[in-house]
Coordinates of C-alpha atoms in Angstrom, one line a residue:
X1 CA 241.6 -23.0 17.4
X2 CA 240.9 -23.6 20.9
X3 CA 238.7 -20.4 21.6
X4 CA 237.1 -21.1 18.4
X5 CA 235.9 -24.3 20.0
X6 CA 234.9 -22.7 23.0
X7 CA 233.1 -20.6 20.8
X8 CA 231.3 -23.7 18.4
X9 CA 230.2 -25.6 21.3
X10 CA 228.1 -22.7 22.8
X11 CA 226.6 -21.9 19.6
X12 CA 225.8 -25.2 19.6
X13 CA 224.5 -25.2 23.0
X14 CA 222.4 -22.4 22.3
X15 CA 221.2 -24.2 19.5
X16 CA 219.8 -27.2 21.3
X17 CA 218.0 -25.2 23.2
X18 CA 217.2 -23.1 20.4
X19 CA 213.1 -23.7 20.4
X20 CA 212.6 -23.5 24.0
X21 CA 213.8 -19.9 23.2
X22 CA 212.9 -18.2 19.7
X23 CA 211.1 -21.4 17.2
X24 CA 207.6 -21.8 17.0
X25 CA 205.0 -24.1 15.8
X26 CA 202.1 -23.1 14.2
X27 CA 199.1 -24.8 11.6
X28 CA 198.8 -23.3 7.9
X29 CA 196.3 -25.0 4.8
X30 CA 195.9 -24.2 1.1
X31 CA 193.2 -25.9 -1.2
X32 CA 194.2 -29.4 -0.7
X33 CA 195.8 -30.0 2.8
X34 CA 196.7 -28.7 6.8
X35 CA 200.4 -28.7 8.1
X36 CA 202.2 -27.9 11.2
X37 CA 205.7 -26.2 10.9
X38 CA 208.7 -25.7 13.2
X39 CA 210.6 -22.9 12.6
X40 CA 210.2 -19.2 12.2
X41 CA 207.1 -17.9 10.7
X42 CA 208.5 -14.4 10.0
X43 CA 211.8 -15.9 8.7
X44 CA 210.2 -18.0 6.3
X45 CA 211.8 -20.4 8.5
X46 CA 210.8 -24.5 8.3
X47 CA 212.4 -26.9 10.1
X48 CA 213.5 -30.0 8.3
X49 CA 213.8 -33.5 8.5
X50 CA 216.6 -34.9 8.6
X51 CA 217.1 -31.6 10.9
X52 CA 215.5 -30.3 14.2
X53 CA 212.2 -31.4 13.5
X54 CA 213.2 -34.9 13.6
X55 CA 212.7 -33.4 17.6
X56 CA 209.7 -33.5 18.0
X57 CA 208.0 -36.9 19.9
X58 CA 205.0 -37.4 19.5
X59 CA 202.9 -34.0 18.3
X60 CA 199.1 -34.8 18.2
X61 CA 196.2 -32.5 16.3
X62 CA 192.8 -32.2 16.8
X63 CA 189.8 -30.2 14.4
X64 CA 187.4 -28.7 16.1
X65 CA 183.9 -28.4 14.7
X66 CA 180.1 -28.4 15.3
X67 CA 180.0 -31.9 15.4
X68 CA 182.6 -32.5 17.9
X69 CA 186.0 -33.3 18.4
X70 CA 188.2 -35.1 16.0
X71 CA 191.0 -36.4 16.6
X72 CA 193.5 -36.3 13.7
X73 CA 196.8 -38.5 12.3
X74 CA 199.8 -36.8 11.5
X75 CA 202.4 -37.5 8.5
X76 CA 206.1 -36.1 9.0
X77 CA 207.0 -34.8 5.8
X78 CA 210.7 -33.2 4.8
X79 CA 209.1 -29.7 5.9
X80 CA 206.0 -30.3 8.1
X81 CA 203.6 -33.2 9.4
X82 CA 200.7 -33.5 6.8
X83 CA 197.3 -33.5 9.0
X84 CA 194.5 -36.2 8.4
X85 CA 191.9 -33.0 8.0
X86 CA 191.8 -29.9 7.4
X87 CA 189.2 -27.2 8.8
X88 CA 186.3 -26.2 7.1
X89 CA 184.5 -22.7 7.3
X90 CA 183.6 -22.2 11.0
X91 CA 186.2 -25.0 12.6
X92 CA 189.7 -25.0 13.8
X93 CA 192.2 -27.2 14.9
X94 CA 194.6 -27.4 17.5
X95 CA 198.0 -29.0 18.2
X96 CA 200.7 -29.4 20.2
X97 CA 203.7 -31.7 21.3
X98 CA 203.5 -32.6 24.5
X99 CA 206.7 -34.8 25.3
X100 CA 208.9 -33.0 23.5
X101 CA 212.1 -34.4 25.3
X102 CA 213.1 -31.9 28.7
X103 CA 216.5 -30.3 27.7
X104 CA 219.1 -28.9 30.2
X105 CA 220.8 -25.0 29.5
X106 CA 224.2 -26.1 31.0
X107 CA 225.8 -23.1 29.5
X108 CA 223.5 -21.1 32.0
X109 CA 224.0 -19.4 35.4
X110 CA 222.5 -21.8 37.4
X111 CA 222.3 -25.2 34.6
X112 CA 217.7 -25.1 34.3
X113 CA 216.4 -28.3 32.9
X114 CA 213.6 -26.9 30.6
X115 CA 209.6 -29.1 29.5
X116 CA 209.6 -26.8 26.2
X117 CA 205.5 -27.6 25.2
X118 CA 205.5 -25.6 21.9
X119 CA 201.5 -25.4 20.8
X120 CA 199.4 -24.2 18.1
X121 CA 195.8 -22.7 16.6
X122 CA 194.2 -22.2 13.3
X123 CA 190.9 -20.5 13.1
X124 CA 188.8 -19.9 9.9
X125 CA 186.8 -16.8 11.3
X126 CA 187.1 -14.1 14.3
X127 CA 184.4 -15.9 16.2
X128 CA 184.8 -16.5 20.5
X129 CA 186.3 -19.4 21.2
X130 CA 186.9 -21.5 23.7
X131 CA 190.5 -22.6 25.6
X132 CA 192.0 -26.1 24.8
X133 CA 195.5 -25.8 25.0
X134 CA 197.1 -25.3 28.3
X135 CA 198.2 -21.3 27.0
X136 CA 195.9 -20.6 24.3
X137 CA 195.6 -17.4 22.2
X138 CA 192.2 -17.5 21.1
X139 CA 190.2 -14.8 18.7
X140 CA 186.9 -12.9 20.4
X141 CA 184.4 -12.4 18.4
X142 CA 185.9 -8.5 17.2
X143 CA 188.6 -7.9 14.3
X144 CA 192.2 -7.6 15.5
X145 CA 190.9 -8.9 19.4
X146 CA 192.5 -11.8 20.5
X147 CA 192.5 -13.4 24.8
X148 CA 195.6 -15.0 25.6
X149 CA 194.6 -17.3 28.6
X150 CA 196.8 -20.3 31.1
X151 CA 194.6 -22.8 31.9
X152 CA 191.5 -21.5 31.3
X153 CA 192.2 -18.4 32.9
X154 CA 192.5 -15.4 31.4
X155 CA 196.4 -14.4 31.6
X156 CA 197.6 -10.3 31.9
X157 CA 200.9 -8.8 31.2
X158 CA 201.9 -11.1 28.2
X159 CA 203.5 -10.2 25.2
X160 CA 202.1 -11.0 22.0
X161 CA 203.5 -11.0 18.9
X162 CA 201.9 -10.5 15.1
X163 CA 203.3 -11.1 12.0
X164 CA 202.8 -11.6 8.5
X165 CA 205.4 -14.0 5.7
X166 CA 206.9 -10.5 5.2
X167 CA 208.4 -10.2 8.1
X168 CA 205.8 -7.3 8.9
X169 CA 205.7 -7.4 13.3
X170 CA 203.7 -5.6 16.1
X171 CA 203.8 -6.5 20.0
X172 CA 201.4 -5.6 22.7
X173 CA 200.8 -6.8 26.2
X174 CA 197.3 -8.6 27.4
X175 CA 195.8 -6.3 29.8
X176 CA 193.9 -7.4 33.2
X177 CA 191.1 -9.9 30.8
X178 CA 193.7 -10.7 29.3
X179 CA 193.0 -9.5 25.8
X180 CA 194.8 -7.7 23.1
X181 CA 194.1 -5.7 20.4
X182 CA 196.2 -5.7 16.9
X183 CA 195.1 -3.5 13.4
X184 CA 195.1 -6.2 10.9
X185 CA 196.0 -4.1 8.1
X186 CA 197.0 -6.4 4.9
X187 CA 195.3 -9.5 3.2
X188 CA 197.0 -12.9 4.1
X189 CA 198.0 -14.8 6.6
X190 CA 199.1 -13.9 10.3
X191 CA 200.5 -15.7 12.9
X192 CA 200.4 -14.7 16.9
X193 CA 202.3 -16.2 19.3
X194 CA 202.6 -15.6 23.0
X195 CA 205.4 -17.4 25.5
X196 CA 204.9 -18.2 29.2
X197 CA 206.9 -19.8 31.5
X198 CA 205.7 -21.7 34.0
X199 CA 208.7 -21.8 37.0
X200 CA 207.1 -24.5 39.0
X201 CA 209.2 -27.9 39.2
X202 CA 207.3 -30.8 37.5
X203 CA 208.1 -34.4 35.3
X204 CA 207.7 -35.1 32.0
X205 CA 207.9 -38.8 30.6
X206 CA 209.6 -39.8 33.5
X207 CA 212.3 -37.1 34.0
X208 CA 212.6 -33.5 35.8
X209 CA 212.5 -30.0 34.8
X210 CA 212.7 -27.3 37.1
X211 CA 210.6 -24.9 34.7
X212 CA 208.2 -25.5 32.1
X213 CA 208.4 -22.6 29.0
X214 CA 205.3 -23.1 26.9
X215 CA 205.1 -21.5 23.2
X216 CA 201.1 -21.0 21.2
X217 CA 200.5 -19.8 17.9
X218 CA 197.1 -18.5 17.0
X219 CA 197.0 -18.7 12.8
X220 CA 193.9 -17.0 10.7
X221 CA 193.2 -15.1 7.1
X222 CA 192.6 -11.9 6.8
X223 CA 190.8 -11.5 3.8
X224 CA 190.2 -7.7 4.3
X225 CA 193.3 -5.0 3.5
X226 CA 196.3 -4.1 2.1
X227 CA 197.5 -6.5 -0.5
X228 CA 200.1 -8.6 1.3
X229 CA 203.9 -8.0 1.0
X230 CA 206.3 -11.0 -0.8
X231 CA 207.5 -13.6 2.0
X232 CA 211.0 -12.7 3.0
X233 CA 213.2 -15.3 1.3
X234 CA 213.1 -18.7 2.5
X235 CA 216.0 -19.1 5.8
X236 CA 217.7 -22.0 5.8
X237 CA 217.5 -24.4 8.1
X238 CA 218.7 -25.8 10.9
X239 CA 220.5 -29.3 11.7

């Protein structure tokens, strides 16, 4: 029983640290609205409220268009945050939570306090975009080509994953110009993801941290290609 309790405690600790190591936020929209999800896109996992979705303090979202930027309102639903507007053709959305609570992994060899910043971008075309997020993942204007930037500077050697709802996934690393290239064989939604860790210590909302961890996604829809494979079965949300 004692061993079981120790294992259970370790699992709980890992689950609490899960957002920084495995989870992501991503933007997705249909004909009616845009939503910000938290979980694992390729595993069809969407965290809910009550649950891990409640850990978000104040996510923000901006609609970027030729008319300028428009700050959007977010409304928390059972499985996502609904945005007050969606992106039209040629427009894009960015979202992030710069106030996600600092957490500590006490079971690491050296306990580390981490400030995790999840962010997301949605584009409606392959047109080149300018960096807007601290860690950004941008289309360049060339089909299947993306650019990784950190603090507005190209980020080389960053691992980028590309996944579809079926769980089909490819990975590649950015070159010295921050560029990465993928084939997009399927119709439908793709979500690309990039991680970056900055070991510069700092402070968030009055709490010190040892490292800053960033996870950013890019959502896009591919009109051409093979018919999309079915989505993976829905995964059970964590509590």
